[in-house]
Amino acid sequence: MLKKLFKSLRSPLRRAQHIRSTPEVLTDHQHSLSRGQLSRNAVSVVDRLQKAGYQAYLVGGCVRDLMLGITPKDFDVATSATPEQVRAEFRNARVIGRRFKLVHVHFGREIIEVATFRANHPEGDDEDDNLSSRNASGRILRDNVYGTLEDDAQRRDFTINALYYDSGTGRILDYAKGVHDIRNQLVRLIGNPEQRFLEDPVRMLRAIRFAAKLDFDIERHTAEPIERLAPMLRDIPAARLFDEVLKLFLAGQAERTFELLLDYDLFAPLFPAAAEALEDNPDYSYELISLALANTDERIAQGKPVTPAFLFAALLWPALPARVLAQQDRGLPPIPAMQEAAHELIAEQCRRIAIPKRFTLPIKEIWDMQERLPRRSGKRADLLLENPRFRAGYDFLLLRESAGEQTGGLGDWWTRYQEVSDSERREMIRNLGSREEGAAPRKRRRSGARRKPAGSAPAAE
Ligand code: ATP
Ligand code: MG
């Protein structure tokens, strides 16, 4: 079906859309961007390449962000020079990438990324050809063809990302009406939206990312095919999706990003188990994830570090209780049941998004801590307090409570326990007496009554 769809899009007109062969040129006085806002190193790379006779421009996110008064994350340069020619101009340059070569020019800690103008690989008509640069649905598999400046503008994703700034003359070259879209706050794909999403489904996530980050709308024609094409994300390599998902949730607008992902049906292909939990237990799941993302945004706004492990722990948590219950039904006690369920859920998630071990381990520890925090008698509370993962586990407990989960005041207990003196701590432990949940769960359980695992919906209590 998709193959047919893609073929139907191959009209001669399609290619010309939105791209001009001569760019609109904004002189120094016609835009607000000034040389002083730029990284000196980026400017020196452009200068050097231009002096050596090449075309060179600042391009992409840095031009877009500066026009919007946002400090750019980094500065990218596009040039007519090949990677080898670029390297020959700089002592501090390194060619990276095998499939598509880029040059990193190092200035202390700052890296200026220099890319040679690229073209979209021409579509071969024969899709059975092993050398074809696209698969049957039109996805681009190889895009390592050099091209002209116009080609380079055309192969970029959004109009707002295809502005070229000549730091020598102060002029901006606009091939795709990007300045118009910046002024109107629109995320618009260059060319035919359906075809551009089929070429690279990750562009759907990028559309969400820029809409959230810049507080832009997704232009109508660009938005239209997204829900229909969302399932194509399932074919994207899990390692690439991990990078994209981190960028989505760590750009400071995670809560809005989550809303947009849900609106456009893009959340389920990324987090299938969590999406199911959102259907089964919507209020709690939605609240928990939203709160975690709002916390993340707040921390980023305050310049505090955020750990992706906490984020993933929250995104997946609503999917955990059903799996824990299944393990308990198999006869496992609570803690091993939790561990087994966690292992299973993370393995399942990693098939979609390749979360590296350095994050999956702390995710499991945060969850594990949720089963242990109610068990406080004897020396247990003090041992937990010494656990390097205590803080994350405790924060996670508070998050669950904020989302409406009933824990019998466990969060308050732990807050107080951290604040009081040793003797008061001993008093608190004594007062737990036999009330402590989980102290001897097996004996106290009424026959037939199943213990609810941590994270179950409060409504069912
Ligand atoms: P950010 O500020 O988040 O880094 P950015 O626009 O610089 O935003 P990058 O991912 O760094 O985004 O990509 C740099 C540029 O490369 C983009 O502005 C865009 O022109 C181009 N680009 C990146 N990914 C794609 C893609 N999947 N398809 C087409 N063009 C892309
Ligand atoms: Mg960038």
Coordinates of C-alpha atoms and ligand atoms in Angstrom, one line a residue:
M1 CA 0.0 0.0 0.0
L2 CA 2.7 2.4 1.0
K3 CA 4.7 1.5 -2.1
K4 CA 1.7 2.4 -4.3
L5 CA 1.3 5.6 -2.3
F6 CA 4.9 6.5 -2.8
K7 CA 4.7 5.9 -6.6
S8 CA 1.7 8.1 -6.9
L9 CA 3.7 10.9 -5.4
R10 CA 6.3 10.8 -8.1
S11 CA 4.9 13.6 -10.1
P12 CA 7.3 15.9 -11.9
L13 CA 5.8 18.9 -10.1
R14 CA 6.5 17.5 -6.6
R15 CA 10.2 18.3 -6.6
A16 CA 9.7 22.0 -7.3
Q17 CA 7.5 22.7 -4.4
H18 CA 8.7 25.3 -1.9
I19 CA 12.2 25.5 -3.3
R20 CA 13.3 28.4 -5.3
S21 CA 16.3 28.2 -7.7
T22 CA 17.3 31.7 -6.7
P23 CA 17.0 32.4 -3.0
E24 CA 15.4 35.3 -1.4
V25 CA 18.2 37.4 0.1
L26 CA 17.9 39.3 3.3
T27 CA 20.6 41.9 3.7
D28 CA 22.2 42.8 7.0
H29 CA 19.5 45.5 7.6
Q30 CA 16.6 43.2 6.9
H31 CA 17.0 40.8 9.7
S32 CA 17.8 40.9 13.4
L33 CA 20.7 38.5 13.4
S34 CA 24.1 40.1 14.0
R35 CA 27.7 38.8 13.8
G36 CA 28.2 39.6 17.5
Q37 CA 25.7 36.9 18.5
L38 CA 27.7 34.2 16.7
S39 CA 30.3 31.9 18.0
R40 CA 33.7 33.5 17.1
N41 CA 34.9 30.1 16.1
A42 CA 32.1 29.4 13.8
V43 CA 32.7 32.7 12.1
S44 CA 36.4 32.0 11.7
V45 CA 35.6 28.6 10.1
V46 CA 33.3 30.3 7.5
D47 CA 35.9 33.1 6.9
R48 CA 38.7 30.6 6.4
L49 CA 36.7 28.5 3.9
Q50 CA 35.5 31.5 2.0
K51 CA 39.1 32.9 1.8
A52 CA 40.2 29.5 0.4
G53 CA 37.6 30.0 -2.4
Y54 CA 34.8 27.8 -1.2
Q55 CA 31.2 28.6 -0.4
A56 CA 30.5 28.5 3.3
Y57 CA 27.5 29.4 5.4
L58 CA 26.2 29.0 8.9
V59 CA 23.1 26.9 8.6
G60 CA 20.3 25.1 10.4
G61 CA 19.3 25.4 14.0
C62 CA 21.8 28.1 14.8
V63 CA 20.4 30.6 12.2
R64 CA 16.8 29.7 13.1
D65 CA 17.4 30.1 16.9
L66 CA 19.3 33.4 16.6
M67 CA 16.5 34.8 14.5
L68 CA 14.1 33.9 17.3
G69 CA 16.4 35.3 20.0
I70 CA 17.2 31.8 21.4
T71 CA 20.8 30.9 22.2
P72 CA 21.9 28.2 19.8
K73 CA 23.0 24.8 21.2
D74 CA 25.8 24.6 18.6
F75 CA 26.9 26.0 15.3
D76 CA 26.8 24.1 12.0
V77 CA 28.5 25.1 8.8
A78 CA 27.6 24.0 5.3
T79 CA 30.2 24.3 2.5
S80 CA 31.0 23.4 -1.0
A81 CA 34.4 22.0 0.1
T82 CA 34.7 18.3 0.4
P83 CA 35.6 16.8 3.9
E84 CA 39.2 16.3 2.8
Q85 CA 39.4 19.9 1.5
V86 CA 38.0 21.2 4.8
R87 CA 40.4 19.1 6.8
A88 CA 43.3 20.5 4.7
E89 CA 42.3 24.1 5.8
F90 CA 42.4 23.4 9.6
R91 CA 45.0 21.9 11.9
N92 CA 42.4 21.1 14.5
A93 CA 40.0 19.3 12.2
R94 CA 38.9 15.6 12.2
V95 CA 36.9 13.8 9.6
I96 CA 34.1 11.7 11.3
G97 CA 31.5 9.3 10.1
R98 CA 31.9 6.5 7.6
R99 CA 28.7 6.5 5.6
F100 CA 28.4 10.3 5.5
K101 CA 31.6 12.2 6.3
L102 CA 31.5 15.3 8.3
V103 CA 34.4 17.4 9.7
H104 CA 34.6 18.4 13.3
V105 CA 36.8 21.5 13.8
H106 CA 37.9 21.6 17.4
F107 CA 38.4 24.9 19.4
G108 CA 39.0 23.8 23.0
R109 CA 35.6 22.5 24.1
E110 CA 33.7 23.9 21.2
I111 CA 33.2 21.8 18.1
I112 CA 32.1 23.4 14.8
E113 CA 30.5 20.8 12.6
V114 CA 31.2 21.3 8.9
A115 CA 29.2 19.4 6.3
T116 CA 29.6 19.4 2.6
F117 CA 26.5 20.4 0.6
R118 CA 24.5 17.3 0.1
A119 CA 21.7 16.3 -2.4
N120 CA 18.9 14.0 -2.0
H121 CA 19.8 10.8 -3.7
P122 CA 18.0 10.5 -7.0
E123 CA 15.2 7.9 -6.8
G124 CA 16.0 4.8 -8.7
D125 CA 12.9 3.5 -10.5
D126 CA 14.0 0.0 -9.9
E127 CA 13.2 -0.8 -6.3
D128 CA 14.6 -4.3 -6.6
D129 CA 18.0 -3.0 -7.3
N130 CA 20.2 -3.7 -4.3
L131 CA 22.0 -0.4 -4.9
S132 CA 18.8 1.5 -4.7
S133 CA 19.0 4.4 -2.2
R134 CA 15.5 3.9 -1.0
N135 CA 13.4 1.1 0.3
A136 CA 10.0 0.1 -1.0
S137 CA 8.1 2.8 1.0
G138 CA 10.5 5.5 -0.1
R139 CA 12.6 5.6 3.0
I140 CA 16.1 7.0 2.2
L141 CA 18.7 4.4 3.0
R142 CA 21.7 6.3 1.6
D143 CA 22.1 10.0 1.4
N144 CA 25.8 10.4 0.8
V145 CA 25.7 12.3 -2.4
Y146 CA 27.3 15.7 -2.6
G147 CA 25.4 18.5 -4.3
T148 CA 25.0 22.2 -4.8
L149 CA 23.8 24.8 -2.3
E150 CA 20.3 24.5 -3.8
D151 CA 20.4 20.8 -3.5
D152 CA 21.5 21.1 0.1
A153 CA 18.6 23.5 0.9
Q154 CA 16.1 21.1 -0.8
R155 CA 17.2 18.0 1.2
R156 CA 16.8 19.7 4.6
D157 CA 13.7 18.9 6.6
F158 CA 11.8 22.1 7.5
T159 CA 11.8 25.5 5.9
I160 CA 13.0 27.1 9.2
N161 CA 16.0 24.8 9.1
A162 CA 17.1 25.8 5.6
L163 CA 18.3 29.3 6.1
Y164 CA 22.0 30.0 5.2
Y165 CA 23.8 32.9 6.9
D166 CA 26.8 34.3 5.3
S167 CA 28.7 35.7 8.2
G168 CA 31.1 37.5 5.8
T169 CA 28.4 39.7 4.2
G170 CA 25.7 39.4 6.9
R171 CA 23.2 38.2 4.3
I172 CA 20.7 35.4 4.8
L173 CA 19.8 33.2 1.9
D174 CA 16.3 31.8 2.0
Y175 CA 15.4 29.1 -0.5
A176 CA 12.3 27.8 1.1
K177 CA 10.4 30.8 2.6
G178 CA 11.9 29.9 6.0
V179 CA 11.9 33.6 7.1
H180 CA 8.2 33.8 6.4
D181 CA 7.6 30.6 8.5
I182 CA 9.7 31.9 11.3
R183 CA 7.7 35.1 11.4
N184 CA 4.4 33.1 11.3
Q185 CA 5.7 30.5 13.8
L186 CA 5.2 27.5 11.5
V187 CA 6.9 24.2 11.2
R188 CA 6.6 23.3 7.6
L189 CA 8.3 20.5 5.7
I190 CA 10.1 21.4 2.5
G191 CA 8.4 19.7 -0.5
N192 CA 5.6 17.1 -0.4
P193 CA 5.0 16.3 3.3
E194 CA 3.9 12.7 2.7
Q195 CA 6.9 11.9 0.6
R196 CA 9.3 13.7 3.0
F197 CA 7.9 11.7 6.0
L198 CA 8.1 8.5 4.0
E199 CA 11.8 9.3 3.1
D200 CA 12.6 9.6 6.8
P201 CA 9.8 8.9 9.4
V202 CA 12.0 10.5 12.1
R203 CA 11.0 13.8 10.6
M204 CA 7.6 13.3 12.3
L205 CA 9.4 13.4 15.7
R206 CA 11.5 16.4 14.6
A207 CA 8.3 18.3 13.7
I208 CA 7.0 17.7 17.2
R209 CA 10.3 18.6 18.7
F210 CA 10.6 22.0 17.0
A211 CA 6.9 22.8 17.5
A212 CA 7.4 22.2 21.2
K213 CA 10.7 23.8 21.6
L214 CA 9.8 27.0 19.6
D215 CA 6.1 27.0 20.5
F216 CA 5.3 26.9 16.8
D217 CA 2.3 25.3 15.1
I218 CA 2.8 22.5 12.7
E219 CA 1.6 23.8 9.3
R220 CA -1.7 22.1 8.2
H221 CA -0.3 20.2 5.2
T222 CA 2.7 19.0 7.2
A223 CA 0.5 17.9 10.1
E224 CA -2.1 16.1 8.0
P225 CA -0.3 12.8 7.2
I226 CA 1.4 12.3 10.5
E227 CA -1.2 10.2 12.3
R228 CA -1.5 8.0 9.3
L229 CA 2.2 7.5 8.9
A230 CA 3.0 7.3 12.7
P231 CA 3.3 3.5 12.6
M232 CA 6.3 3.8 10.3
L233 CA 8.4 4.7 13.3
R234 CA 8.4 1.0 14.1
D235 CA 10.9 0.5 11.3
I236 CA 13.4 3.0 12.5
P237 CA 16.5 1.4 14.2
A238 CA 16.2 1.4 17.9
A239 CA 19.5 3.2 18.5
R240 CA 18.5 6.1 16.4
L241 CA 15.2 6.4 18.2
F242 CA 17.0 6.5 21.5
D243 CA 18.9 9.6 20.4
E244 CA 15.8 11.2 19.1
V245 CA 13.7 10.4 22.1
L246 CA 16.3 12.0 24.4
K247 CA 16.3 15.1 22.3
L248 CA 12.5 15.2 22.5
F249 CA 12.4 15.0 26.2
L250 CA 15.5 16.9 27.2
A251 CA 14.9 20.0 25.2
G252 CA 13.1 21.8 28.1
Q253 CA 9.5 21.3 26.7
A254 CA 9.0 17.7 27.6
E255 CA 5.4 18.1 28.9
R256 CA 4.2 19.8 25.7
T257 CA 6.2 17.3 23.6
F258 CA 4.3 14.5 25.3
E259 CA 0.9 16.1 24.6
L260 CA 1.9 16.6 20.9
L261 CA 3.1 13.0 20.7
L262 CA -0.2 11.8 22.0
D263 CA -2.2 14.1 19.7
Y264 CA -0.4 12.8 16.7
D265 CA -0.4 9.1 17.7
L266 CA 3.3 9.1 17.9
F267 CA 3.6 8.0 21.5
A268 CA 2.4 4.4 21.0
P269 CA 5.0 3.4 18.4
L270 CA 7.7 4.7 20.7
F271 CA 6.4 3.3 24.0
P272 CA 3.9 0.6 23.2
A273 CA 3.5 -0.8 26.8
A274 CA 3.2 2.7 28.3
A275 CA 0.6 3.6 25.6
E276 CA -1.4 0.5 26.6
A277 CA -1.3 1.5 30.3
L278 CA -2.5 5.0 29.3
E279 CA -5.6 3.3 27.9
D280 CA -6.1 0.9 30.8
N281 CA -5.5 3.4 33.6
P282 CA -5.6 6.8 32.0
D283 CA -5.9 9.2 34.9
Y284 CA -3.0 7.9 37.0
S285 CA -0.7 7.1 34.1
Y286 CA -1.2 10.4 32.4
E287 CA -0.8 12.3 35.6
L288 CA 2.4 10.5 36.6
I289 CA 4.1 10.9 33.2
S290 CA 3.0 14.5 32.9
L291 CA 4.3 15.4 36.4
A292 CA 7.6 13.7 35.7
L293 CA 8.0 15.6 32.5
A294 CA 7.0 18.9 34.1
N295 CA 9.7 18.2 36.8
T296 CA 12.2 17.6 34.1
D297 CA 11.3 20.9 32.3
E298 CA 11.6 22.7 35.6
R299 CA 15.0 21.3 36.4
I300 CA 16.3 22.1 32.9
A301 CA 15.0 25.7 33.2
Q302 CA 16.9 26.0 36.5
G303 CA 20.0 24.6 35.0
K304 CA 19.9 21.5 37.1
P305 CA 21.0 18.1 35.7
V306 CA 18.4 15.6 34.7
T307 CA 18.9 11.9 34.4
P308 CA 17.3 10.1 31.5
A309 CA 16.9 7.0 33.8
F310 CA 14.4 8.9 36.0
L311 CA 12.6 10.0 32.9
F312 CA 12.3 6.5 31.4
A313 CA 11.5 5.0 34.8
A314 CA 8.4 7.3 34.9
L315 CA 7.4 6.8 31.3
L316 CA 7.4 3.0 31.8
W317 CA 6.1 2.8 35.4
P318 CA 2.4 2.7 34.5
A319 CA 3.1 -0.4 32.4
L320 CA 4.7 -2.2 35.3
P321 CA 1.9 -3.2 37.8
A322 CA 0.2 -5.6 35.4
R323 CA 3.4 -7.3 34.7
V324 CA 4.3 -7.5 38.4
L325 CA 0.9 -9.1 39.2
A326 CA 1.4 -11.7 36.4
Q327 CA 4.7 -12.6 38.1
Q328 CA 3.1 -12.8 41.5
D329 CA 0.4 -15.1 40.1
R330 CA 3.3 -17.3 39.0
G331 CA 4.2 -17.5 42.6
L332 CA 7.0 -15.1 42.9
P333 CA 7.2 -13.0 46.1
P334 CA 6.9 -9.2 45.7
I335 CA 10.5 -8.2 45.2
P336 CA 11.5 -10.9 42.8
A337 CA 8.2 -10.4 41.0
M338 CA 9.1 -6.7 40.6
Q339 CA 12.6 -7.5 39.4
E340 CA 11.4 -10.0 36.8
A341 CA 8.6 -7.7 35.6
A342 CA 11.1 -4.8 35.3
H343 CA 13.5 -7.0 33.3
E344 CA 10.8 -8.1 31.0
L345 CA 9.4 -4.6 30.4
I346 CA 12.8 -3.0 29.8
A347 CA 13.7 -5.8 27.3
E348 CA 10.5 -5.2 25.5
Q349 CA 11.0 -1.4 25.4
C350 CA 14.6 -1.8 24.2
R351 CA 13.4 -3.5 21.1
R352 CA 11.8 -0.1 20.2
I353 CA 14.2 2.3 21.8
A354 CA 17.7 1.1 22.6
I355 CA 18.2 2.4 26.1
P356 CA 21.8 1.8 27.0
K357 CA 22.8 -0.3 30.1
R358 CA 24.0 2.8 31.9
F359 CA 20.4 3.9 32.1
T360 CA 18.5 0.6 32.3
L361 CA 20.4 -0.4 35.5
P362 CA 19.3 2.8 37.4
I363 CA 15.8 2.5 36.1
K364 CA 15.5 -1.0 37.7
E365 CA 17.1 0.3 40.9
I366 CA 14.6 3.2 41.1
W367 CA 11.7 0.7 40.7
D368 CA 13.2 -1.8 43.0
M369 CA 13.4 0.9 45.6
Q370 CA 9.7 1.4 45.4
E371 CA 9.2 -2.2 46.8
R372 CA 11.8 -1.6 49.5
L373 CA 10.8 1.9 50.8
P374 CA 7.8 0.5 52.7
R375 CA 10.0 -2.0 54.5
R376 CA 11.6 0.1 57.2
S377 CA 11.9 -2.0 60.3
G378 CA 15.1 -2.9 62.2
K379 CA 18.1 -1.5 60.3
R380 CA 16.3 -1.5 56.9
A381 CA 15.5 2.2 56.9
D382 CA 19.1 3.2 57.6
L383 CA 20.4 0.8 55.0
L384 CA 18.0 2.3 52.4
L385 CA 19.2 5.8 53.3
E386 CA 22.7 4.8 52.6
N387 CA 21.8 3.3 49.2
P388 CA 23.2 5.5 46.4
R389 CA 19.9 5.3 44.6
F390 CA 17.9 6.4 47.7
R391 CA 17.4 10.0 46.5
A392 CA 16.0 9.0 43.1
G393 CA 13.9 6.3 44.7
Y394 CA 12.5 8.7 47.2
D395 CA 11.8 11.4 44.6
F396 CA 10.0 8.7 42.6
L397 CA 7.9 7.8 45.6
L398 CA 6.9 11.4 45.9
L399 CA 6.1 11.5 42.2
R400 CA 3.8 8.5 42.6
E401 CA 2.0 10.2 45.5
S402 CA 1.6 13.4 43.5
A403 CA 0.0 11.4 40.8
G404 CA -2.6 10.3 43.3
E405 CA -1.3 7.0 44.5
Q406 CA -2.2 6.1 48.1
T407 CA 0.9 4.9 50.0
G408 CA -0.3 5.5 53.6
G409 CA 1.8 8.6 54.1
L410 CA 5.1 6.8 53.2
G411 CA 6.5 9.9 51.4
D412 CA 5.9 12.1 54.5
W413 CA 7.4 9.4 56.7
W414 CA 10.6 9.4 54.6
T415 CA 10.8 13.1 54.4
R416 CA 10.6 13.3 58.2
Y417 CA 13.1 10.5 58.7
Q418 CA 15.7 12.3 56.7
E419 CA 15.2 15.5 58.8
V420 CA 15.2 14.2 62.4
S421 CA 17.9 13.2 64.9
D422 CA 19.1 9.6 65.4
S423 CA 17.0 9.2 68.6
E424 CA 13.9 10.4 66.8
R425 CA 14.7 8.0 64.0
R426 CA 14.8 5.1 66.4
E427 CA 11.5 6.3 67.8
M428 CA 10.0 6.4 64.3
I429 CA 11.1 2.8 63.7
R430 CA 9.7 1.7 67.0
N431 CA 6.4 3.4 66.2
L432 CA 6.1 1.4 63.0
G433 CA 5.4 -1.6 65.1
S434 CA 3.4 -4.2 63.3
R435 CA 1.8 -1.5 61.1
E436 CA 4.7 -1.5 58.8
E437 CA 3.6 -2.5 55.4
G438 CA 5.6 -5.3 54.0
A439 CA 7.3 -6.3 57.2
A440 CA 5.8 -9.7 57.0
P441 CA 3.5 -9.5 54.1
R442 CA 2.9 -13.2 53.7
K443 CA 1.7 -13.9 57.2
R444 CA -0.6 -10.9 57.4
R445 CA -2.2 -11.4 54.0
R446 CA -5.7 -12.7 54.2
S447 CA -6.1 -15.8 52.2
G448 CA -7.2 -15.0 48.7
A449 CA -6.4 -11.3 49.0
R450 CA -3.7 -10.3 46.6
R451 CA -1.2 -7.7 47.6
K452 CA -1.2 -4.8 45.3
P453 CA 2.2 -4.1 43.8
A454 CA 3.6 -0.6 44.1
G455 CA 2.3 1.6 41.3
S456 CA -1.2 0.2 41.1
A457 CA -3.8 2.6 40.4
P458 CA -5.1 4.4 43.5
A459 CA -8.7 4.1 42.2
A460 CA -8.6 0.3 42.7
E461 CA -7.5 0.6 46.3
Ligands
ATP1 P1 18.8 21.7 17.4 O1 18.9 23.1 17.9 O2 17.9 20.9 18.2 O3 20.2 21.1 17.3 P2 18.9 21.6 14.6 O4 17.9 22.2 13.5 O5 20.2 22.1 14.6 O6 18.2 21.8 16.0 P3 20.0 19.1 14.1 O7 19.4 17.7 14.4 O8 21.2 19.5 14.8 O9 18.8 20.1 14.3 O10 20.2 19.1 12.5 C1 20.9 20.2 11.9 C2 20.3 20.5 10.5 O11 20.3 19.3 9.7 C3 18.8 20.8 10.6 O12 18.5 22.1 10.9 C4 18.3 20.4 9.3 O13 18.5 21.4 8.3 C5 19.2 19.2 8.9 N1 18.5 17.9 9.3 C6 18.7 17.2 10.4 N2 18.0 16.0 10.4 C7 17.4 16.0 9.2 C8 16.5 15.0 8.6 N3 16.1 13.9 9.3 N4 16.0 15.3 7.4 C9 16.4 16.4 6.7 N5 17.2 17.3 7.3 C10 17.7 17.1 8.5
MG2 MG 21.9 21.4 15.7

